[in-house]
Coordinates of N, CA and C in Angstrom, one line a residue:
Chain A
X880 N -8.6 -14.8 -10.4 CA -9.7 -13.9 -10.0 C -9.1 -12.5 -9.7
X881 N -10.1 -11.5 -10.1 CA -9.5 -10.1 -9.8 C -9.4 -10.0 -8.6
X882 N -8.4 -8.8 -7.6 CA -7.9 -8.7 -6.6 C -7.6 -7.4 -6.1
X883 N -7.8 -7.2 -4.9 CA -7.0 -5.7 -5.1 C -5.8 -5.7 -4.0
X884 N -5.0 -5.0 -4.2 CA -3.5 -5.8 -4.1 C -2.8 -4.1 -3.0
X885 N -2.4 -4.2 -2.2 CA -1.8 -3.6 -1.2 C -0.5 -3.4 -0.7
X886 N 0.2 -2.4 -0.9 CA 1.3 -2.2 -0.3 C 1.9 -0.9 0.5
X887 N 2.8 -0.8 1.5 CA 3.7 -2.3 2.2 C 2.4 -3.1 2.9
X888 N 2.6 -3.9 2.7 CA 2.0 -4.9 4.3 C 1.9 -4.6 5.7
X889 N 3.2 -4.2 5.9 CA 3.5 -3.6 7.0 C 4.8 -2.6 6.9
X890 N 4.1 -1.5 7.1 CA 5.1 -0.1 7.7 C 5.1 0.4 9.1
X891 N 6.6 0.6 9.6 CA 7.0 1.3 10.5 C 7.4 2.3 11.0
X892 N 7.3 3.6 11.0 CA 7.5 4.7 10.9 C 7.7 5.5 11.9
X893 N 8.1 6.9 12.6 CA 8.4 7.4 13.4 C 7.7 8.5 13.4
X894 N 6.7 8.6 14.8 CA 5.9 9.8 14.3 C 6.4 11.1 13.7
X895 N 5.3 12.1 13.6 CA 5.6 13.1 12.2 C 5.9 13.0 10.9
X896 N 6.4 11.7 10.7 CA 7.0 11.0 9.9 C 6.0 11.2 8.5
X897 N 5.9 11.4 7.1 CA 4.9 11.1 6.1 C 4.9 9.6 5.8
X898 N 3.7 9.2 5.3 CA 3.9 7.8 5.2 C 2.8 7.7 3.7
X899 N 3.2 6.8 3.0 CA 2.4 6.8 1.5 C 1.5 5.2 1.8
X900 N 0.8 4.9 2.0 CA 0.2 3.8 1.1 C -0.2 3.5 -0.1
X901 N 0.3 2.3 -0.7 CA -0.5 2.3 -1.9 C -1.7 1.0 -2.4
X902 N -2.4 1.1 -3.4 CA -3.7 0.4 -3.6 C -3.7 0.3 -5.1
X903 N -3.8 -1.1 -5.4 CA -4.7 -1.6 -7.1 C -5.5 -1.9 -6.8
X904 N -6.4 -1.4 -7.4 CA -7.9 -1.4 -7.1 C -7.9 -2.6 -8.2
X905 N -8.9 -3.2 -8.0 CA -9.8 -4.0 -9.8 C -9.7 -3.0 -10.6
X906 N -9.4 -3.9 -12.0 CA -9.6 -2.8 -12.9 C -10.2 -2.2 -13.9
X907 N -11.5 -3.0 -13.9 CA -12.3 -2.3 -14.1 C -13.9 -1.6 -12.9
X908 N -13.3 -1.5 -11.9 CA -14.1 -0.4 -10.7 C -13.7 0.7 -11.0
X909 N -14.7 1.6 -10.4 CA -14.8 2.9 -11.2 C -14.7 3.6 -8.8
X910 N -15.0 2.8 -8.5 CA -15.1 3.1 -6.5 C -14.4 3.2 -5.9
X911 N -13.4 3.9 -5.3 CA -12.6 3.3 -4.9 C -12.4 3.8 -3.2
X912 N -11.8 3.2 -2.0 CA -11.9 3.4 -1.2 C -10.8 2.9 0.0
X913 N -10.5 3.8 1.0 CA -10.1 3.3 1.8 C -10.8 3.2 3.8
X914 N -10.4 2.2 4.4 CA -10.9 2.4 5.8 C -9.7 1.7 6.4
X915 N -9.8 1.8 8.3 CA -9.1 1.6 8.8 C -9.5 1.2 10.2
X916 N -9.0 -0.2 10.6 CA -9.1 -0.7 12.0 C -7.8 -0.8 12.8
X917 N -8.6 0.4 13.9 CA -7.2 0.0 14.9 C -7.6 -1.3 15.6
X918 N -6.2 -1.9 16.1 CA -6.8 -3.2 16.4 C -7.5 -3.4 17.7
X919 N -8.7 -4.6 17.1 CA -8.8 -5.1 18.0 C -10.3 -3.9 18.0
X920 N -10.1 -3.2 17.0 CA -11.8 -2.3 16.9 C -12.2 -2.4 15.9
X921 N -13.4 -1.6 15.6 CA -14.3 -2.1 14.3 C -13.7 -1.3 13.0
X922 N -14.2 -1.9 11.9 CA -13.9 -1.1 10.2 C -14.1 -0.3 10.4
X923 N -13.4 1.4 10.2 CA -14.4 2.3 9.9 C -13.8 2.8 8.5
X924 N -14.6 3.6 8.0 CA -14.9 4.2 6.9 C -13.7 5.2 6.9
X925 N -12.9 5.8 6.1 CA -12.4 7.0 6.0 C -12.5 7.9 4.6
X926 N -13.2 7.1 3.7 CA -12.7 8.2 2.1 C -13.3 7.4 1.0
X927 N -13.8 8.1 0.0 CA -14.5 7.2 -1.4 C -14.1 8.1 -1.8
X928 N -13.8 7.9 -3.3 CA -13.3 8.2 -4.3 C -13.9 8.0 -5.5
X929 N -13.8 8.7 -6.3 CA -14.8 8.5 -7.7 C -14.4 9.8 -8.7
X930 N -14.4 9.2 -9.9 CA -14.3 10.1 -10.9 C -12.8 11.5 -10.2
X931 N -11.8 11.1 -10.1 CA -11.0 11.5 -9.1 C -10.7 12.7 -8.3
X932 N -11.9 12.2 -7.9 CA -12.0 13.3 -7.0 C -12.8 12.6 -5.6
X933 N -12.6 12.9 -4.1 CA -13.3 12.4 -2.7 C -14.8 12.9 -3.4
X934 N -15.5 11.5 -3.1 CA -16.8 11.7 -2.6 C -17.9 11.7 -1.1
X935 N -17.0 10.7 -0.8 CA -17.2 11.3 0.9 C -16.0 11.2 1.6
X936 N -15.9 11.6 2.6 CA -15.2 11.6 3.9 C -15.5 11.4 5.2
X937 N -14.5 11.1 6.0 CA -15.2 10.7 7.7 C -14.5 11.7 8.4
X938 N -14.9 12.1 9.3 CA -14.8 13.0 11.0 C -12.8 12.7 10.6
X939 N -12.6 11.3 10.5 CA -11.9 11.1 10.9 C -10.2 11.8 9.8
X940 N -11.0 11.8 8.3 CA -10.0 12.0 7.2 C -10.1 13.6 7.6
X941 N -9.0 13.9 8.5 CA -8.8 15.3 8.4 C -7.7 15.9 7.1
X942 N -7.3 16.5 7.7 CA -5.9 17.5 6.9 C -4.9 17.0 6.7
X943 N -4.2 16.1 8.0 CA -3.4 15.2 7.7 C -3.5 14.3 6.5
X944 N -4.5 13.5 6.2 CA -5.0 12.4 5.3 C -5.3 13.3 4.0
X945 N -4.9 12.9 2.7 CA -5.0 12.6 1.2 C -5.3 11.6 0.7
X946 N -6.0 11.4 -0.7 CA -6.3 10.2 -1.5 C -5.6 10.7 -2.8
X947 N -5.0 10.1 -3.7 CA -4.5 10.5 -5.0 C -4.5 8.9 -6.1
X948 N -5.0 9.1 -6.9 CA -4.9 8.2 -8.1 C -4.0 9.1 -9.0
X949 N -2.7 8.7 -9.1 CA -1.7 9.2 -9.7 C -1.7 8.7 -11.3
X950 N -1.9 7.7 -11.5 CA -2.1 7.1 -12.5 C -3.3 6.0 -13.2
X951 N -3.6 5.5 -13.9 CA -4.5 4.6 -14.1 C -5.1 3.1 -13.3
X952 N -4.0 2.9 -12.9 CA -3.8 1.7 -11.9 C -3.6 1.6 -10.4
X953 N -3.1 3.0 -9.9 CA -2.8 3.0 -8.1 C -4.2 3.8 -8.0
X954 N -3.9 3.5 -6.5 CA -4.7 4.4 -5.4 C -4.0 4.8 -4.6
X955 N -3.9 5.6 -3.7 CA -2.5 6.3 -2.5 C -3.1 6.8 -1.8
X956 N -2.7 6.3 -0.6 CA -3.9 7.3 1.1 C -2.4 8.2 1.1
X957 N -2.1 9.1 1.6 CA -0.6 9.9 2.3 C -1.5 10.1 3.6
X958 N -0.4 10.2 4.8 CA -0.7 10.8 5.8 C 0.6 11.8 5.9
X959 N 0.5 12.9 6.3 CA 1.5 13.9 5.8 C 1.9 14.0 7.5
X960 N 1.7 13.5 8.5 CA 2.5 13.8 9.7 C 1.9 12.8 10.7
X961 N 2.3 11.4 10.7 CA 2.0 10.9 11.3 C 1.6 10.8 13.0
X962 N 1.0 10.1 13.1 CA 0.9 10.3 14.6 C 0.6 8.9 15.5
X963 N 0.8 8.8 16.5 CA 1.0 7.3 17.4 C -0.6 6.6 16.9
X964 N -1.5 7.7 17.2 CA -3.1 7.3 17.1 C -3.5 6.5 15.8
X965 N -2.5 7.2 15.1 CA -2.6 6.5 13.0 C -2.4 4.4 13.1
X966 N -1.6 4.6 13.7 CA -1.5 3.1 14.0 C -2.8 1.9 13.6
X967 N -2.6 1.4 13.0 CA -3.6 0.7 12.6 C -3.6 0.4 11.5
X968 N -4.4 -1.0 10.8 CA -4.4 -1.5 9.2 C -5.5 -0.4 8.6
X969 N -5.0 -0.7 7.3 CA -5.7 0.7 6.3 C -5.5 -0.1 5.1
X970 N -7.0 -0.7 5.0 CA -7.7 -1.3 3.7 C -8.2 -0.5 2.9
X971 N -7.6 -0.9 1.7 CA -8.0 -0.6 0.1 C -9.2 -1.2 -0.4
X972 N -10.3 -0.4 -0.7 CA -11.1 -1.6 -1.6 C -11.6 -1.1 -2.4
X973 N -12.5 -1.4 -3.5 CA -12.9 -1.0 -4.7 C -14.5 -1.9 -4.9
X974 N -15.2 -1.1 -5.6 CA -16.5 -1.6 -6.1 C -16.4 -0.9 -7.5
X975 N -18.1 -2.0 -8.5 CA -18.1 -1.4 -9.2 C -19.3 -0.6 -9.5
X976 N -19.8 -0.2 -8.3 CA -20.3 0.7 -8.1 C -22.0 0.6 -8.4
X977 N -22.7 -0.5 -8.3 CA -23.6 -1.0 -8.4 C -24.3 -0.9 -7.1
X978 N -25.7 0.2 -6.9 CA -26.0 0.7 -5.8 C -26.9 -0.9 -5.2
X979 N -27.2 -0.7 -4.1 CA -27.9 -1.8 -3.3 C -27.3 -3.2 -3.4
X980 N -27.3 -3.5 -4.3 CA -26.3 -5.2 -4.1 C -24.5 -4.8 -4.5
X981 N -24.4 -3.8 -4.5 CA -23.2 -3.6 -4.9 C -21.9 -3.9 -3.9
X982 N -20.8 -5.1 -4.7 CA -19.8 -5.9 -3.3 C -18.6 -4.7 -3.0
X983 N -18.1 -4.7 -1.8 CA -16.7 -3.8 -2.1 C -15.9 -5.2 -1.7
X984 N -15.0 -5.1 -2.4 CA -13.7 -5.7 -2.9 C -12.6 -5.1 -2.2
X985 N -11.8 -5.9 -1.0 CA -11.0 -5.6 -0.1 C -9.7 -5.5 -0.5
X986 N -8.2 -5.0 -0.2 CA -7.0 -5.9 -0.1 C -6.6 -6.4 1.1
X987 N -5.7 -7.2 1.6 CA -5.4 -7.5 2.9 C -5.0 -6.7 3.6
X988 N -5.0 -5.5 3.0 CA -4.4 -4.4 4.2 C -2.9 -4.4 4.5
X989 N -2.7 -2.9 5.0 CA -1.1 -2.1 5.4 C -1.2 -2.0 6.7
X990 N -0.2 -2.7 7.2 CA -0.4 -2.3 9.1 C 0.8 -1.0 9.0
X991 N 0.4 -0.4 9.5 CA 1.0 1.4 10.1 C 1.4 1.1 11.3
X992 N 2.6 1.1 11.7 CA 2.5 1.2 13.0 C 3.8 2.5 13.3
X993 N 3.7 3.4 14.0 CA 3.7 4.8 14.1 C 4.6 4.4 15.6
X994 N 5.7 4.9 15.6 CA 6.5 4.9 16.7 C 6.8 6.3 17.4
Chain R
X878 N -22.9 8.5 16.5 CA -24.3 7.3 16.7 C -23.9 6.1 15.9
X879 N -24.8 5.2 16.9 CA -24.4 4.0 16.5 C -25.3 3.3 15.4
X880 N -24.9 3.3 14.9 CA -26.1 2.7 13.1 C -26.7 1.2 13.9
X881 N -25.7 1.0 14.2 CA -25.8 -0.6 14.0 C -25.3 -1.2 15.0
X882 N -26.1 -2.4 15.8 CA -25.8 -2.9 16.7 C -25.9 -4.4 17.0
X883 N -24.2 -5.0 17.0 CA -24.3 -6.2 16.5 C -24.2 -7.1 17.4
X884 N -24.9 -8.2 17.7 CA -24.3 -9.3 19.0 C -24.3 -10.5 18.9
X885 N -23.8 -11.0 19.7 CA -23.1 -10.5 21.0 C -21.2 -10.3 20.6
X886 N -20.7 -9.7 21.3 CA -19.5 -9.1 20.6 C -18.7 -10.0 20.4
X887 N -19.0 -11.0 21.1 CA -17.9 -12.1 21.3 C -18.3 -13.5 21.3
X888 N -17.9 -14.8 20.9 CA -18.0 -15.8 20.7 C -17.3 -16.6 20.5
X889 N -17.1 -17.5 21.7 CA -16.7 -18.7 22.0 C -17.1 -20.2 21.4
X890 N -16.7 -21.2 20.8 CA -17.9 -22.3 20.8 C -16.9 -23.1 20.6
X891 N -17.6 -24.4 20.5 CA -16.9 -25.7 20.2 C -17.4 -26.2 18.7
X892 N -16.0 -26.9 17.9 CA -16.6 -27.2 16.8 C -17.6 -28.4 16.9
X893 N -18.8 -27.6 15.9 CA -19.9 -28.8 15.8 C -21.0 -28.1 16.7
X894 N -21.4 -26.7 17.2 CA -21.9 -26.5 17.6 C -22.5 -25.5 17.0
X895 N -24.0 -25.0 17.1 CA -24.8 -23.8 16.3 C -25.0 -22.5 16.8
X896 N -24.8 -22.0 16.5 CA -24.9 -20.5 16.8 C -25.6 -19.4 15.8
X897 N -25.9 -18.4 16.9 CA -26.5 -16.9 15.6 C -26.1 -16.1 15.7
X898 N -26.1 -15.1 15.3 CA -25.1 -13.5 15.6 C -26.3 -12.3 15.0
X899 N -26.8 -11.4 15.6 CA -27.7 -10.8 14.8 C -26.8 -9.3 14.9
X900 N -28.0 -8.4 14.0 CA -27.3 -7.4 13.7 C -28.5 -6.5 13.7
X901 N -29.0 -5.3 14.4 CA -29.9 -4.7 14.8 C -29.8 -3.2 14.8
X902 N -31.1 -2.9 14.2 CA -31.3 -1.2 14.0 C -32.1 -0.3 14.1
X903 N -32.7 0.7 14.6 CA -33.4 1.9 14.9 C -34.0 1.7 13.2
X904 N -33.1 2.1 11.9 CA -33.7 2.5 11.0 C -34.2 1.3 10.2
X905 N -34.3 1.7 9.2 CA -35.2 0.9 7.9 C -34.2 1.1 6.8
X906 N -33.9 -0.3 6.6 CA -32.9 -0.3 5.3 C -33.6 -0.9 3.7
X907 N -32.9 -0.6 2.8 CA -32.9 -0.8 1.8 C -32.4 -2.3 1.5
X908 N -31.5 -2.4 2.2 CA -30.7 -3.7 1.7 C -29.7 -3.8 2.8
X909 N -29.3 -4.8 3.1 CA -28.2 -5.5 4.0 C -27.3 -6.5 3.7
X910 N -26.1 -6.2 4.2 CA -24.8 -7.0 3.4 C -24.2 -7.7 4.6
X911 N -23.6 -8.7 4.6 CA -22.5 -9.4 5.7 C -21.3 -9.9 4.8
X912 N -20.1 -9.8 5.8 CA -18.9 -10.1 5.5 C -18.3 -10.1 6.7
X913 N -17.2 -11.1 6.6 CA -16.4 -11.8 6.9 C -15.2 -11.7 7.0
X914 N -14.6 -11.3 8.2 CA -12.6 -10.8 8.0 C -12.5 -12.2 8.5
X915 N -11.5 -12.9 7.8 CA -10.7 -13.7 9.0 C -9.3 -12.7 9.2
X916 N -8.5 -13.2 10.6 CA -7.6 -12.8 11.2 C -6.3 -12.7 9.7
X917 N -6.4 -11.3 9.6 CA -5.0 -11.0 9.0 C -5.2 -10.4 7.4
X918 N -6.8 -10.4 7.2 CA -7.1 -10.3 6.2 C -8.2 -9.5 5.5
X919 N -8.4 -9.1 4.7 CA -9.6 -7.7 4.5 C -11.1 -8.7 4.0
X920 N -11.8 -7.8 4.8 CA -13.5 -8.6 4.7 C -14.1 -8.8 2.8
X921 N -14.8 -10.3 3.4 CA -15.3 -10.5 2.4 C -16.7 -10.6 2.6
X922 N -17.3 -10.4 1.6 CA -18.7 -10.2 1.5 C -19.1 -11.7 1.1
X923 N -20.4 -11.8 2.0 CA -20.8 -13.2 2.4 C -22.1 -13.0 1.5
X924 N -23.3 -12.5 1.9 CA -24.4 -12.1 1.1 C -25.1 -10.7 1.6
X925 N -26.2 -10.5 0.7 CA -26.6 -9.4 0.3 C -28.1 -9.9 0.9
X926 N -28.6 -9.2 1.6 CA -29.9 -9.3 1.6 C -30.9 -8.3 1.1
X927 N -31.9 -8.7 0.5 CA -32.8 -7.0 0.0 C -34.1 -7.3 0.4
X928 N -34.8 -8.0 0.4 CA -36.2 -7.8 0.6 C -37.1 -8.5 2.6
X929 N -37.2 -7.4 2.7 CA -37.9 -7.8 4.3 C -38.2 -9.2 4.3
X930 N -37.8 -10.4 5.5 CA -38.2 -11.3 5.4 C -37.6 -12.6 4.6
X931 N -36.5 -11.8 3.8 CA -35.9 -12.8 3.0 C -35.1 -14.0 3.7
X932 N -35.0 -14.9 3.7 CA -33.8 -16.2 4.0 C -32.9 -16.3 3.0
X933 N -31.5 -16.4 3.2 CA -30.5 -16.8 2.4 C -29.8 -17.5 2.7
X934 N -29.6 -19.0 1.8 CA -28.5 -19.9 2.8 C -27.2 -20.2 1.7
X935 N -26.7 -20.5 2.5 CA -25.0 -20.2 2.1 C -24.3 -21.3 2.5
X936 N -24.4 -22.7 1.9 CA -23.6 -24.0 3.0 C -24.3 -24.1 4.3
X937 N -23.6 -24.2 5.0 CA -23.7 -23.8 6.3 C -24.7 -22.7 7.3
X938 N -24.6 -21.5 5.9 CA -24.7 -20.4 7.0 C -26.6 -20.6 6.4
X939 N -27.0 -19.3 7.6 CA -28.3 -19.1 7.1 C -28.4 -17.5 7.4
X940 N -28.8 -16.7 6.7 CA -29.1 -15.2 6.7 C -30.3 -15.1 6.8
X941 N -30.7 -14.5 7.7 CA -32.4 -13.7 7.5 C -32.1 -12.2 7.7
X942 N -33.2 -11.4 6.7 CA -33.2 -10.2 7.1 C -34.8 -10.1 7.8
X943 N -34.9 -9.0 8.5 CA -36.3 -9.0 9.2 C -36.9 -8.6 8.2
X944 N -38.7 -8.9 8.6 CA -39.9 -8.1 7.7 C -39.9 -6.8 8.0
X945 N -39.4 -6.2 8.9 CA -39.7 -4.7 8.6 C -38.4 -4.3 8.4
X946 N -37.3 -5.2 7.7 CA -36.1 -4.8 7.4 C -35.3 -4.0 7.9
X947 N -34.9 -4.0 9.8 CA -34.4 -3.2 10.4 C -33.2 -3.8 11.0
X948 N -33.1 -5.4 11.0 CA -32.7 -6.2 11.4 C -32.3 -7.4 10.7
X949 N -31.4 -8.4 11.0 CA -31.1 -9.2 10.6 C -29.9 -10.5 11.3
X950 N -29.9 -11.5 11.0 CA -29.0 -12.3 11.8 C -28.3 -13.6 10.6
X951 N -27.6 -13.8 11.1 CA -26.6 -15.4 10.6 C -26.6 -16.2 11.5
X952 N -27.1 -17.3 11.2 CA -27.1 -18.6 11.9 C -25.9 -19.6 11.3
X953 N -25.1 -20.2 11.9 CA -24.1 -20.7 11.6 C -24.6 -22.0 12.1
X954 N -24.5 -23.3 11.3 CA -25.0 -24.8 11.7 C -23.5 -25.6 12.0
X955 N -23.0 -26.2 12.7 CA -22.1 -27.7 12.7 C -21.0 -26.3 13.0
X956 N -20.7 -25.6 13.8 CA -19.7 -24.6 13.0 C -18.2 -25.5 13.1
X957 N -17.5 -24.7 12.2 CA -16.1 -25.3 12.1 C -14.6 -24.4 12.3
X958 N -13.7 -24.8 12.5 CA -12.5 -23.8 13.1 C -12.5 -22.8 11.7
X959 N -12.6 -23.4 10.4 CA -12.4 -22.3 9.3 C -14.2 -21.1 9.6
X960 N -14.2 -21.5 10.2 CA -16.0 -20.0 10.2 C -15.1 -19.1 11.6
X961 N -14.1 -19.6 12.0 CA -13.5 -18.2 13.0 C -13.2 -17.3 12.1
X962 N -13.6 -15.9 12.7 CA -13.4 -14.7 12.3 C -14.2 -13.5 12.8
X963 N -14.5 -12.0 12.1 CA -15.3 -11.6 12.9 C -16.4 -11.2 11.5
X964 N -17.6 -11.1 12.0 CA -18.6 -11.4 11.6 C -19.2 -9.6 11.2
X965 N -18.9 -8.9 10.4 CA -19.6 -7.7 10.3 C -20.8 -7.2 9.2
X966 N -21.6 -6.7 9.7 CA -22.9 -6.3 9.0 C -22.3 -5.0 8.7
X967 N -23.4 -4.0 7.7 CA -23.3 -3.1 6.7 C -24.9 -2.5 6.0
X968 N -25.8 -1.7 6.3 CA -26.4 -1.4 5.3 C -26.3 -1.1 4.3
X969 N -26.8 -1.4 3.0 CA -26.6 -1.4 1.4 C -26.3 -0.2 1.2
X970 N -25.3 0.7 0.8 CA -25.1 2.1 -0.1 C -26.3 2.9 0.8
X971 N -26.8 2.8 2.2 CA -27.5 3.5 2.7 C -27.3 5.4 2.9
X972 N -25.8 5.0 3.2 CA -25.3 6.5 3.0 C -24.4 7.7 2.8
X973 N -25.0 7.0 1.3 CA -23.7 7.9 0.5 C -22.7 6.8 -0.9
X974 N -21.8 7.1 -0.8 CA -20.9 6.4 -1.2 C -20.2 6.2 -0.2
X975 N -20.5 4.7 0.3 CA -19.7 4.2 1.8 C -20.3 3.2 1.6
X976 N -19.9 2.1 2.5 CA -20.4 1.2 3.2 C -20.5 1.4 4.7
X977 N -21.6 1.5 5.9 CA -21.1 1.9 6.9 C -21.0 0.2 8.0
X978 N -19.8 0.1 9.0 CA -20.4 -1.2 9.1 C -20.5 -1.0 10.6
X979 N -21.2 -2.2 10.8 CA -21.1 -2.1 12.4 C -20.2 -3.0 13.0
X980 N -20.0 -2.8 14.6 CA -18.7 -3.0 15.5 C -18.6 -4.8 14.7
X981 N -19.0 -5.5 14.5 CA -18.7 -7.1 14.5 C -19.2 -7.6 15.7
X982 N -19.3 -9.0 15.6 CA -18.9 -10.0 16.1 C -17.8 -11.2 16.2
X983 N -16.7 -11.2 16.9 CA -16.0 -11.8 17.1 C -16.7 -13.5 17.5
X984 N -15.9 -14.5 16.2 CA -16.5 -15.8 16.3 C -15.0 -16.9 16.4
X985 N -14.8 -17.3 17.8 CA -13.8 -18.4 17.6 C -14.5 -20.0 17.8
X986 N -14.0 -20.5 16.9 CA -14.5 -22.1 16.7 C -13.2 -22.8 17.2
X987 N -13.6 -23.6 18.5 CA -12.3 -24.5 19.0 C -12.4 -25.7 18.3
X988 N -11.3 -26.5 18.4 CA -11.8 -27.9 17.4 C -10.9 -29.0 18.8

C-alpha cells in the first residue's frame, strides 16, 4: 500500500541551528503538505503545496519556515534558525486532491527537538 | 477562533465499555472527516461524512453528522485497548487547501 514516508524520525538540534526535513509524498498526489503538534497539543496546519509553489500558509509558517520539492519525489520543510518553540513532530502528508471526500495521507512524523 | 469544538477532551474507560465523542460548530459545513492518531503515529482518516443527518458505521464505530450539518459525533461500542488514541475531526476542504482540525479527543481504553 502507498505511504508517505518521513525523515529523520527524530532530530536533535541546537537552537539557531537550520534543520531540513524531508517527505515522499504518494506518488501519484499532486497536494502536498505539512503540519505540526507540539506535544501533547492539537494538529495544526502549517503549508500546502501545489503545482510547486505554497498555496496556503498559517500565522504560524513565518520567515523562518520554507517548503521545497527539489525533485520529483521529495518534499522538504527547512527551518533556517531554529528555535526552542520549534520543538515538536512535523507531519508530511499528501492528497490527491479530490475536494469534499478528499483523504490526506499522513507519514509518522519527524520529532524536532531544539536544544 | 476556534472552528471546532470537540468533547470531551479527555477519556478514560474500561474495555468493553460505550462511549461518544462529538465534535461541534457555529458554522455549516460541506462535509466532515474523522481521523485517528494512535500514540507515535500520523492520523488516519476513519470516515467522511457529507450529507446532514447521515449515519456511518465502521465495525464498531458509528458516525453521525447532524441535520443541519454543524455538528457531529462517534460512538464507539464494546471499546477496546486498540481504539486508544486521539480522536480528531476536520471540516471537508472547507478552507482553502488545508484540512483544519480541531483540538481532539484523547481516548484511553484500559483492558
Amino acid at each position: 500500500e502507498p505511504e508517505v514516508t518521513q525523515t529523520p524520525s527524530h532530530q536533535v538540534t541546537q537552537m539557531g541551528q537550520e534543520v531540513i526535513l524531508r517527505c515522499v509524498p504518494i506518488s501519484n498526489h499532486l497536494y502536498f503538505y505539512w503540519y505540526r503538534q507540539i506535544l501533547g497539543q492539537k494538529v495544526e496546519f502549517l503549508v500546502s503545496f501545489y503545482n510547486n509553489e505554497i498555496s496556503e500558509k498559517s500565522e504560524i509558517f513565518d520567515d523562518q519556515f520554507s517548503v521545497e520539492r527539489p525533485d520529483g519525489s521529495n518534499f522538504t520543510l527547512k527551518i533556517r534558525s531554529t528555535k526552542l518553540e520549534d520543538s515538536a513532530m512535523y507531519f508530511c502528508a499528501s492528497s490527491d486532491g479530490q475536494y469534499v471526500t478528499g483523504e490526506l495521507f499522513f507519514g509518522e512524523g519527524s520529532r524536532l527537538t531544539v536544544l | 477562533t476556534q472552528l471546532l469544538e470537540q468533547s470531551p477532551q479527555f477519556l478514560s474507560i474500561q474495555e468493553g465499555e460505550n462511549l461518544t465523542v462529538y465534535c461541534n460548530s457555529s458554522s455549516v459545513f460541506s462535509s466532515l472527516q474523522w481521523y485517528r492518531q494512535e500514540p507515535g503515529e500520523g492520523p488516519v482518516l476513519l470516515v467522511t461524512v457529507v450529507t446532514g443527518g447521515e449515519v456511518k458505521k465502521l465495525k464498531r464505530l458509528t458516525f453521525q453528522f447532524g441535520d443541519a450539518r454543524k455538528d457531529s459525533s462517534l460512538h464507539i461500542t464494546a471499546a477496546q485497548p486498540g481504539d486508544t488514541g486521539l480522536y480528531l475531526c476536520a471540516p471537508g476542504w472547507e478552507y482553502g487547501n488545508k484540512l483544519v482540525f480541531g483540538a481532539g479527543t484523547i481516548l484511553r481504553v484500559k483492558s
